[in-house]
Every structure is written in structure tokens, then in C-alpha cells.
Amino acid sequence: MSNTYAHSVSASRIFPVDRALLFATSQDMELRPEWDTQIESLGFMPGSRRLEAQAQVVVVDKAGGRSETRYLRYDIPVGITVIQTDTSRFFSAFEGRWDYEDLDGQNTRLTLCYSYNLRFPYSLVPALVTGKIKKKLEAKLGLLFDFMVEENPETGLA
């Protein structure tokens, strides 16, 4: 949160579920691979055993990209903030926020916001990179929506 970022992109979607359920489902590390087909695996780094502020997590995406992150904020059911703690071929600095806004007790707006600085040569084409990230954020929200609303009978919404 102390970094200044050159680029930021966000996407939002309204879910017809209460904020606590959406937060719990989307932040459940065992459920996440069921709905988030963009990732191959995720797990805790040594020294972390549960999601909370300062927890460290490693995520491997389907393309084989690996990132290590640390939770700066884990505020149930309001939101989370993570920062990249390892090197990345794309980012020199990265912060991700997932904010859960209660609209009326039955509907929640989830906003994903990624802020970052790009490494060379990606820094030469920031609009292209930002466009790709925006599409991935929108797709991630769609995957979660489908899981919560259309595929998961436990929510009572299927």
C-alpha cells in the first residue's frame, strides 16, 4: 500500500447473494480451484496456515505463471488486499484488492482492482497489458458468478 502504481484496472459485478456468503466462498482456498479455472493451484507458503493479514500464498496459473503474495488486509466480509512478494516477468510491483460492497443485505457488488508497475518490455505496451488484465478480471467475476448462482445448489440460487 506504500507503493505508487503507474497502472490500475478494475472490474465489478453484482451477485444476488449476501456479502458474507460471497466473501466466504470466494476466499475459500479449497473451493477456489473449483470455480477459478484461471488457476492451476494455490497454497500456503511456509509459516502460513490460514487466510489472515500477513498470510503468504503461492498461486500458479494455467499458463504456468507463479506468484507469491502476502495478504495486507483480510477483513471479513469487507475485502482483501494482497501484494506481490516475489519477482515477476510482468510486474515490478503489484497490489490486488477484492472489495465486497453490501447493496441491500441480499445483493453484493464485488470489485476486483489490480494496481501495478510493469517491467520492460511490457512497460512499452501498457494499454495492451491493461486490456488483457481487464478481460481476465471480468472472466474471473463471470466464473465466480456461474459457480455461486448457476452451479452451486448450496447457495439456494441454482
GROMACS .gro file of C-alpha atoms in nm:
model
  158
    1MET     CA    1   0.000   0.000   0.000
    2SER     CA    2   0.302   0.227   0.026
    3ASN     CA    3   0.383   0.184  -0.343
    4THR     CA    4   0.281   0.430  -0.610
    5TYR     CA    5   0.144   0.245  -0.909
    6ALA     CA    6   0.154   0.365  -1.268
    7HIS     CA    7  -0.139   0.149  -1.378
    8SER     CA    8  -0.468   0.035  -1.234
    9VAL     CA    9  -0.759  -0.165  -1.372
   10SER     CA   10  -1.081  -0.284  -1.213
   11ALA     CA   11  -1.397  -0.479  -1.287
   12SER     CA   12  -1.718  -0.519  -1.087
   13ARG     CA   13  -2.018  -0.747  -1.084
   14ILE     CA   14  -2.331  -0.764  -0.872
   15PHE     CA   15  -2.405  -1.102  -0.716
   16PRO     CA   16  -2.754  -1.193  -0.586
   17VAL     CA   17  -2.610  -1.324  -0.258
   18ASP     CA   18  -2.527  -1.167   0.075
   19ARG     CA   19  -2.179  -1.032   0.131
   20ALA     CA   20  -2.074  -1.287   0.396
   21LEU     CA   21  -2.155  -1.584   0.169
   22LEU     CA   22  -1.979  -1.429  -0.131
   23PHE     CA   23  -1.671  -1.348   0.075
   24ALA     CA   24  -1.657  -1.693   0.235
   25THR     CA   25  -1.699  -1.875  -0.095
   26SER     CA   26  -1.457  -1.666  -0.299
   27GLN     CA   27  -1.186  -1.671  -0.032
   28ASP     CA   28  -1.210  -2.043   0.047
   29MET     CA   29  -0.880  -2.190  -0.075
   30GLU     CA   30  -1.031  -2.537  -0.116
   31LEU     CA   31  -1.327  -2.411  -0.321
   32ARG     CA   32  -1.134  -2.165  -0.535
   33PRO     CA   33  -0.990  -2.420  -0.780
   34GLU     CA   34  -1.346  -2.545  -0.838
   35TRP     CA   35  -1.464  -2.211  -0.975
   36ASP     CA   36  -1.147  -2.024  -1.076
   37THR     CA   37  -1.035  -2.210  -1.387
   38GLN     CA   38  -0.765  -1.946  -1.445
   39ILE     CA   39  -0.552  -2.103  -1.172
   40GLU     CA   40  -0.377  -2.438  -1.166
   41SER     CA   41  -0.307  -2.447  -0.794
   42LEU     CA   42  -0.274  -2.237  -0.483
   43GLY     CA   43  -0.141  -2.299  -0.136
   44PHE     CA   44   0.016  -2.150   0.170
   45MET     CA   45   0.380  -2.054   0.189
   46PRO     CA   46   0.583  -2.188   0.484
   47GLY     CA   47   0.475  -2.018   0.804
   48SER     CA   48   0.117  -1.953   0.692
   49ARG     CA   49  -0.170  -2.186   0.777
   50ARG     CA   50  -0.484  -1.981   0.723
   51LEU     CA   51  -0.601  -1.673   0.541
   52GLU     CA   52  -0.546  -1.364   0.753
   53ALA     CA   53  -0.345  -1.044   0.737
   54GLN     CA   54   0.022  -1.129   0.672
   55ALA     CA   55  -0.060  -1.479   0.537
   56GLN     CA   56   0.154  -1.571   0.238
   57VAL     CA   57   0.013  -1.766  -0.055
   58VAL     CA   58   0.156  -1.902  -0.379
   59VAL     CA   59  -0.063  -1.918  -0.690
   60VAL     CA   60   0.020  -2.097  -1.015
   61ASP     CA   61  -0.192  -2.002  -1.317
   62LYS     CA   62  -0.288  -2.226  -1.609
   63ALA     CA   63  -0.008  -2.077  -1.821
   64GLY     CA   64   0.248  -2.181  -1.560
   65GLY     CA   65   0.300  -1.834  -1.416
   66ARG     CA   66   0.379  -1.844  -1.045
   67SER     CA   67   0.325  -1.562  -0.798
   68GLU     CA   68   0.381  -1.528  -0.428
   69THR     CA   69   0.158  -1.284  -0.245
   70ARG     CA   70   0.109  -1.157   0.108
   71TYR     CA   71  -0.226  -1.051   0.247
   72LEU     CA   72  -0.205  -0.695   0.378
   73ARG     CA   73  -0.576  -0.691   0.462
   74TYR     CA   74  -0.813  -0.976   0.534
   75ASP     CA   75  -1.128  -0.804   0.658
   76ILE     CA   76  -1.425  -1.045   0.673
   77PRO     CA   77  -1.660  -0.978   0.486
   78VAL     CA   78  -1.542  -0.638   0.361
   79GLY     CA   79  -1.240  -0.719   0.149
   80ILE     CA   80  -0.884  -0.832   0.099
   81THR     CA   81  -0.565  -0.670  -0.026
   82VAL     CA   82  -0.259  -0.862  -0.142
   83ILE     CA   83   0.082  -0.755  -0.267
   84GLN     CA   84   0.327  -0.946  -0.480
   85THR     CA   85   0.629  -1.055  -0.276
   86ASP     CA   86   0.833  -1.233  -0.544
   87THR     CA   87   0.971  -1.132  -0.879
   88SER     CA   88   0.753  -1.143  -1.186
   89ARG     CA   89   0.841  -1.117  -1.552
   90PHE     CA   90   0.547  -0.875  -1.597
   91PHE     CA   91   0.530  -0.666  -1.279
   92SER     CA   92   0.790  -0.478  -1.080
   93ALA     CA   93   0.520  -0.412  -0.818
   94PHE     CA   94   0.164  -0.542  -0.785
   95GLU     CA   95  -0.131  -0.496  -0.550
   96GLY     CA   96  -0.469  -0.666  -0.578
   97ARG     CA   97  -0.789  -0.571  -0.395
   98TRP     CA   98  -1.118  -0.754  -0.375
   99ASP     CA   99  -1.386  -0.529  -0.223
  100TYR     CA  100  -1.728  -0.663  -0.124
  101GLU     CA  101  -2.000  -0.396  -0.106
  102ASP     CA  102  -2.329  -0.487   0.061
  103LEU     CA  103  -2.603  -0.331  -0.151
  104ASP     CA  104  -2.916  -0.431   0.039
  105GLY     CA  105  -2.850  -0.740   0.251
  106GLN     CA  106  -2.928  -0.971  -0.042
  107ASN     CA  107  -2.704  -0.838  -0.319
  108THR     CA  108  -2.332  -0.767  -0.318
  109ARG     CA  109  -2.108  -0.577  -0.557
  110LEU     CA  110  -1.767  -0.740  -0.585
  111THR     CA  111  -1.497  -0.515  -0.729
  112LEU     CA  112  -1.157  -0.653  -0.825
  113CYS     CA  113  -0.888  -0.387  -0.862
  114TYR     CA  114  -0.530  -0.455  -0.966
  115SER     CA  115  -0.265  -0.181  -0.945
  116TYR     CA  116   0.083  -0.237  -1.082
  117ASN     CA  117   0.406  -0.121  -1.237
  118LEU     CA  118   0.523  -0.303  -1.548
  119ARG     CA  119   0.869  -0.436  -1.626
  120PHE     CA  120   1.039  -0.377  -1.960
  121PRO     CA  121   0.938  -0.461  -2.232
  122TYR     CA  122   0.575  -0.477  -2.108
  123SER     CA  123   0.609  -0.116  -1.995
  124LEU     CA  124   0.617  -0.022  -2.365
  125VAL     CA  125   0.263  -0.154  -2.421
  126PRO     CA  126   0.069  -0.069  -2.104
  127ALA     CA  127  -0.267  -0.036  -2.281
  128LEU     CA  128  -0.234  -0.387  -2.425
  129VAL     CA  129  -0.140  -0.536  -2.086
  130THR     CA  130  -0.416  -0.345  -1.906
  131GLY     CA  131  -0.672  -0.464  -2.162
  132LYS     CA  132  -0.569  -0.826  -2.111
  133ILE     CA  133  -0.584  -0.790  -1.732
  134LYS     CA  134  -0.930  -0.629  -1.757
  135LYS     CA  135  -1.056  -0.927  -1.961
  136LYS     CA  136  -0.913  -1.169  -1.704
  137LEU     CA  137  -1.078  -0.980  -1.418
  138GLU     CA  138  -1.414  -0.983  -1.597
  139ALA     CA  139  -1.374  -1.354  -1.674
  140LYS     CA  140  -1.287  -1.429  -1.310
  141LEU     CA  141  -1.603  -1.249  -1.195
  142GLY     CA  142  -1.803  -1.448  -1.450
  143LEU     CA  143  -1.657  -1.777  -1.329
  144LEU     CA  144  -1.742  -1.693  -0.969
  145PHE     CA  145  -2.092  -1.578  -1.067
  146ASP     CA  146  -2.157  -1.902  -1.253
  147PHE     CA  147  -2.032  -2.105  -0.957
  148MET     CA  148  -2.234  -1.908  -0.700
  149VAL     CA  149  -2.556  -1.865  -0.892
  150GLU     CA  150  -2.583  -2.135  -1.156
  151GLU     CA  151  -2.376  -2.433  -1.043
  152ASN     CA  152  -2.381  -2.438  -0.665
  153PRO     CA  153  -2.703  -2.576  -0.515
  154GLU     CA  154  -2.577  -2.500  -0.163
  155THR     CA  155  -2.639  -2.130  -0.223
  156GLY     CA  156  -3.006  -2.198  -0.285
  157LEU     CA  157  -2.985  -1.995  -0.604
  158ALA     CA  158  -2.950  -2.270  -0.864
   0.00000   0.00000   0.00000
